[in-house]
Coordinates of C-alpha atoms and ligand atoms in Angstrom, one line a residue:
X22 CA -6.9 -11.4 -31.8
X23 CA -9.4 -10.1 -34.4
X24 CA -12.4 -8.0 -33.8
X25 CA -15.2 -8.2 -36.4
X26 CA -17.0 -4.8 -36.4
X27 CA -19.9 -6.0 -38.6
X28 CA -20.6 -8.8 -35.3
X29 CA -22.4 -6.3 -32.3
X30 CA -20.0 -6.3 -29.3
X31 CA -21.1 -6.7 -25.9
X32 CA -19.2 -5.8 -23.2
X33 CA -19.9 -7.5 -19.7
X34 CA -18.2 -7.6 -16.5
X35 CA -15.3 -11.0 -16.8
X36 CA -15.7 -11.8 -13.0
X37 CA -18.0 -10.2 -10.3
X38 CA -20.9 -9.5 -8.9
X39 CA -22.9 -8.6 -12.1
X40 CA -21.3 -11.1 -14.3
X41 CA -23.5 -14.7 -13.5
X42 CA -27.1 -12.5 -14.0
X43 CA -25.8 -10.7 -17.3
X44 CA -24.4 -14.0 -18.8
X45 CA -27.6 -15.3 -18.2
X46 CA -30.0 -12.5 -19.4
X47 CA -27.6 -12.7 -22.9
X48 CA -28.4 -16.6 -22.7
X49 CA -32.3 -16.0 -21.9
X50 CA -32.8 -14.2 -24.9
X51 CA -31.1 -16.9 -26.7
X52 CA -27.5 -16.1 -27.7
X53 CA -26.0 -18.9 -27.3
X54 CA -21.7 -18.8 -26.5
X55 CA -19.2 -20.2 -24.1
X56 CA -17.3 -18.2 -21.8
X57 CA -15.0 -21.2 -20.3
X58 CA -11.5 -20.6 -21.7
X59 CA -11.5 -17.2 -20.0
X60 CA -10.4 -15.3 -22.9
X61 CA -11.5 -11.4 -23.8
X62 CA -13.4 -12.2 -26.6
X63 CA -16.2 -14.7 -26.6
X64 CA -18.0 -15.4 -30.0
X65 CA -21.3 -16.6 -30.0
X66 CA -22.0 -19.6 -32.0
X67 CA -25.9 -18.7 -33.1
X68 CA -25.6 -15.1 -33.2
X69 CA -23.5 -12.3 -35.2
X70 CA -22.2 -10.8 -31.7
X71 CA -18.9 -10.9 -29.9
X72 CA -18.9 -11.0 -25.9
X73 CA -16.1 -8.5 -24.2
X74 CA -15.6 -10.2 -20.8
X75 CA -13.7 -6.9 -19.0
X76 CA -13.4 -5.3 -15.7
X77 CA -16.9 -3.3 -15.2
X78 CA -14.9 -0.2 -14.5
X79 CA -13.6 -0.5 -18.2
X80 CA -17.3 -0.6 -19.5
X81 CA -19.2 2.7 -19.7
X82 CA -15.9 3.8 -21.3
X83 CA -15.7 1.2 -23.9
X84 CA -19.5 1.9 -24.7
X85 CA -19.0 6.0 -24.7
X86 CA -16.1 5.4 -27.0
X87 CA -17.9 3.4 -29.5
X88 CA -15.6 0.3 -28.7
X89 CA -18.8 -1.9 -27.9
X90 CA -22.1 -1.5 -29.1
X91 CA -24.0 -2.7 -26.1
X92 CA -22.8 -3.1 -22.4
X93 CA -24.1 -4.4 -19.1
X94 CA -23.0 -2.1 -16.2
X95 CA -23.9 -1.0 -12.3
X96 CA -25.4 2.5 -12.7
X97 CA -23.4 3.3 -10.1
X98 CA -20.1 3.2 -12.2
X99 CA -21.6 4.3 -14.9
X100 CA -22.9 8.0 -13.6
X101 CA -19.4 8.3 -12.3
X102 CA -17.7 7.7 -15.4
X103 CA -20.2 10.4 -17.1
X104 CA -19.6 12.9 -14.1
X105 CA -15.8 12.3 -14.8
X106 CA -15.7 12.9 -18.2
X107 CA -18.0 15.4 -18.1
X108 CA -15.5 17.4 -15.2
X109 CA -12.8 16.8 -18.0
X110 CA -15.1 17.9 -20.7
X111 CA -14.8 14.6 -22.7
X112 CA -17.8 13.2 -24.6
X113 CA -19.7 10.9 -22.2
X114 CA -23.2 10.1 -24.1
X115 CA -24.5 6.6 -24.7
X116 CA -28.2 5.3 -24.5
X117 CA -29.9 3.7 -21.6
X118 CA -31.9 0.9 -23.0
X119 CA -33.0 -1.1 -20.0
X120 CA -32.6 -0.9 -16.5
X121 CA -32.1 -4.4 -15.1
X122 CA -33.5 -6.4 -12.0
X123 CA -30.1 -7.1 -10.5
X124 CA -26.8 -5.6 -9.2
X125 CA -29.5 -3.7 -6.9
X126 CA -27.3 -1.8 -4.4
X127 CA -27.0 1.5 -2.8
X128 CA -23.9 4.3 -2.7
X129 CA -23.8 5.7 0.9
X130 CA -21.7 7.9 3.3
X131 CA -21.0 6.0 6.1
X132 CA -19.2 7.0 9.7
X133 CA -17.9 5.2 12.6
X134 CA -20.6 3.9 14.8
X135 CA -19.9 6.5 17.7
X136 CA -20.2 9.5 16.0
X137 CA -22.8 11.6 16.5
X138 CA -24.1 12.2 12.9
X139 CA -27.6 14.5 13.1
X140 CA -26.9 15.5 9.1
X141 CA -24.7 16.1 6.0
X142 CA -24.0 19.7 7.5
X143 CA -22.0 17.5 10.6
X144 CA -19.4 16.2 7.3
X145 CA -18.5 20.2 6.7
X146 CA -14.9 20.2 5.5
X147 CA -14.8 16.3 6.2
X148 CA -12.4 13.9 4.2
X149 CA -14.0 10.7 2.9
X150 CA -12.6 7.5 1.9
X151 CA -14.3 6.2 -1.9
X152 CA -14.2 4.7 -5.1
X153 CA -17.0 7.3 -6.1
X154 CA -15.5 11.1 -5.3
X155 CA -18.0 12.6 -8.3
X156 CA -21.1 11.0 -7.0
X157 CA -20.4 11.3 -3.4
X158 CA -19.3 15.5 -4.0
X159 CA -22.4 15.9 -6.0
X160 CA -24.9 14.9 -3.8
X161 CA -22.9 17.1 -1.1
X162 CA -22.4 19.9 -2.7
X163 CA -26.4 19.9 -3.1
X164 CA -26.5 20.4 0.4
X165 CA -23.7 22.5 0.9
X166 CA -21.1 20.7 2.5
X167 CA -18.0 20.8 1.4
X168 CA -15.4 17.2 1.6
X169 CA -12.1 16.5 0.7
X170 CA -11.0 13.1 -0.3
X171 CA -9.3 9.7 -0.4
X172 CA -9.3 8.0 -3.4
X173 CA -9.4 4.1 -2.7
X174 CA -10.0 1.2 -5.1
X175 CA -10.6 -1.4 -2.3
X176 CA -10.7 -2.2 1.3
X177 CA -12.7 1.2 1.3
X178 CA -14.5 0.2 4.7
X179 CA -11.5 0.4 6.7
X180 CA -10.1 3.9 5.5
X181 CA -11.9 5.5 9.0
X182 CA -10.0 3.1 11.6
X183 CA -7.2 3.2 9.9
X184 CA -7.2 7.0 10.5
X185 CA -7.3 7.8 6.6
X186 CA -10.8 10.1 6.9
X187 CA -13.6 10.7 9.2
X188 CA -15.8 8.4 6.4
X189 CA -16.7 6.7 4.3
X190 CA -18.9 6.9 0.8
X191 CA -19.5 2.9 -0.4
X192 CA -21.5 0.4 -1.9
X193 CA -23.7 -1.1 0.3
X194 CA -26.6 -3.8 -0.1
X195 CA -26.8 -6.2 3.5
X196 CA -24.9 -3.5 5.7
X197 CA -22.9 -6.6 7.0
X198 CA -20.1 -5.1 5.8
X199 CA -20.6 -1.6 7.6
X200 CA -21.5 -2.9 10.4
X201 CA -18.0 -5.5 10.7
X202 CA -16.1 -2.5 10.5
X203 CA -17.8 -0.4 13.3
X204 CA -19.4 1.9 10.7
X205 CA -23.2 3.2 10.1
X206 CA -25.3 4.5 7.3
X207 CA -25.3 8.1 7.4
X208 CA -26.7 8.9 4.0
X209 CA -28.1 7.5 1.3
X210 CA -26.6 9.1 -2.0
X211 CA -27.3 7.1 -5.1
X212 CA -29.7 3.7 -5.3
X213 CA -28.4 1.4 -8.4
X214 CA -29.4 -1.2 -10.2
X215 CA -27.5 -3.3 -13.5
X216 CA -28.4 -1.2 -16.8
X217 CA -27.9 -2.1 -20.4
X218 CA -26.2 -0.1 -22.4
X219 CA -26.6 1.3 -25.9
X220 CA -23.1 3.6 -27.7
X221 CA -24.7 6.9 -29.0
X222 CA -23.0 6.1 -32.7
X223 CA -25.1 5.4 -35.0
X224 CA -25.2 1.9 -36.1
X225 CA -25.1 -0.3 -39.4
X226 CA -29.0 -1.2 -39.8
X227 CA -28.4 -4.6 -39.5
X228 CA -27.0 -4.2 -35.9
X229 CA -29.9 -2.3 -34.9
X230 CA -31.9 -4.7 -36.5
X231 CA -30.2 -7.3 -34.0
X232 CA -30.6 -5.2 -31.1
X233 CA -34.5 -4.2 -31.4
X234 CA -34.9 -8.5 -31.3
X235 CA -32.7 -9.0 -28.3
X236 CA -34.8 -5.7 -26.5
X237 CA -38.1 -7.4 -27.4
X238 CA -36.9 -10.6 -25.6
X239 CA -35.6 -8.9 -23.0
X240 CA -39.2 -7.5 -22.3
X241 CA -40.5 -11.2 -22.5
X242 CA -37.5 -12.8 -20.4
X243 CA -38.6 -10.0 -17.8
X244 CA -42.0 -10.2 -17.6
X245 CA -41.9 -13.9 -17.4
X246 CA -40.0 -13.2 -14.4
X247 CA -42.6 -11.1 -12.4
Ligands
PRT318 O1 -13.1 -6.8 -11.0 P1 -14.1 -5.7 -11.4 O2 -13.5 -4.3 -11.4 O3 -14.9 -6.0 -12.6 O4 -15.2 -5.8 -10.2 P2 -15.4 -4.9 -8.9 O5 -14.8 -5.6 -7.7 O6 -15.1 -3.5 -9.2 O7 -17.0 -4.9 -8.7 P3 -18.0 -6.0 -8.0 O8 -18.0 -7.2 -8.8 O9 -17.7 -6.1 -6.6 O10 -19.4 -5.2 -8.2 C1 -19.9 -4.9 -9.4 C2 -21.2 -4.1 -9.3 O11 -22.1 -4.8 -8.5 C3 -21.1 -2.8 -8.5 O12 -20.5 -1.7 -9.2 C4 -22.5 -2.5 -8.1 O13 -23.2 -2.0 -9.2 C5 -23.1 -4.0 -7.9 N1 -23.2 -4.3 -6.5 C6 -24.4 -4.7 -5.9 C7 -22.3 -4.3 -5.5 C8 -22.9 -4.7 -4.3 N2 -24.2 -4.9 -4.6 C9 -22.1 -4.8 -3.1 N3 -22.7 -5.1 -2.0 N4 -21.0 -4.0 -5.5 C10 -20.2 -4.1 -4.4 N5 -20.7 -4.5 -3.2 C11 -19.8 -4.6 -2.1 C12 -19.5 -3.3 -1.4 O14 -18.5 -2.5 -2.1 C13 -19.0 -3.7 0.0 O15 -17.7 -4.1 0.0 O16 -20.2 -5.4 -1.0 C14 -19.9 -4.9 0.2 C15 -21.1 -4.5 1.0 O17 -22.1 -5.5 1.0 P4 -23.0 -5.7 2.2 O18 -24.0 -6.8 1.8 O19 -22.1 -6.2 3.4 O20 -23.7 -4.4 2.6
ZN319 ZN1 -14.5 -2.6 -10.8

């Protein structure tokens, strides 16, 4: 496998919720390339760019590293990443170029459906199941309560019956999936939306050359939507 640093690299989610609406938005603005042999690289036929088709947790780092040039990515996963390597006092900068009119979702604490929840101060002390410990402790240290946690991957909305913590801290966009597993909104912590991604490195002119065309289309391919 070969990367070509003088082609802009893109990295988008391979398979998952965000990765239909960004493949299209790339196609919208007319970069034309096939993602059907489901490798990690996809080059473009029309265009000096390479597509990295990763997992979207993999993203804001590949971006904040310098890896990719560009990247499409939930803010959600993104502001953890930054709060983690920020905690860990690793460099986390990149520029926000767009944000996007998908991936819309929100991050919130949720507890089972009997509890009597009046406010964050009831979650003093309280351990909660999620993929998102930096976002979910900052919003609650802001309002003084203090949580433990348990750090889950998946299956995140089951961690209360299961007797793993007293809640939970999750993405949530219906509430169908709360409300199968006997849970309810408690707070809202973080709204998100899809975002695209700039590395803060400084870039060969031609690249940004690239890039300010593809932004400019962007703003067409989105206002044609509305
Ligand atoms: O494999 P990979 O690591 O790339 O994917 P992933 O499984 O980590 O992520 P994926 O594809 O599920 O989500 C990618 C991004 O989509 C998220 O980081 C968000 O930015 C955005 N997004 C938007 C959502 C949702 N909406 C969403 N509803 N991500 C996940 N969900 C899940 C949620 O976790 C819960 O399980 O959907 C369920 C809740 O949905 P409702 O409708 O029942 O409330
Ligand atoms: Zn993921």
């Amino acid at each position: 496998m070969t990367i070509d640093s003088s082609r802009l690299r893109i990295a988008i989610q391979k398979g998952g919720r965000l990765s239909d609406e960004s493949k299209k938005l790339l196609k919208a603005i007319g970069i034309k390339f096939s993602t059907r042999d489901r490798k990690l690289i996809a080059h473009s036929t029309n265009e000096a760019v390479d597509l990295l088709l990763v997992r979207d947790d993999d993203i804001p780092g590949l971006v904040m590293d310098g890896v990719c040039d560009l990247g499409i990515i939930g803010q959600n996963v993104l502001e953890e990443e930054s709060l983690e390597r920020e905690a860990k006092g690793n460099a986390f900068d990149y520029k926000e170029l767009k944000v996007l009119d998908f991936g819309g979702c929100r991050l919130s604490i949720a507890v089972a459906e009997e509890m009597d929840y009046n406010g964050p101060q009831d979650l003093q002390n309280a351990r909660i199941a999620t993929t998102y410990p930096r976002l979910t402790e900052k919003y609650m240290a802001e309002k003084g309560v203090n949580l433990s946690f348990c750090l889950l991957k998946g299956s995140v909305e089951v961690a209360t019956r299961a007797g793993l913590a007293d809640g939970i801290c999750d993405l949530v966009s219906t509430g169908a999936t709360l409300e199968a597993n006997g849970l309810k909104e408690a707070e809202v912590i973080y709204r998100s939306k899809a975002v695209l991604i700039q590395t803060a490195s400084e870039l060969s002119a031609e690249k940004q050359a690239l890039i300010d065309t593809f932004m400019t289309r962007i703003e067409g391919a989105l206002q044609a939507k509305e």
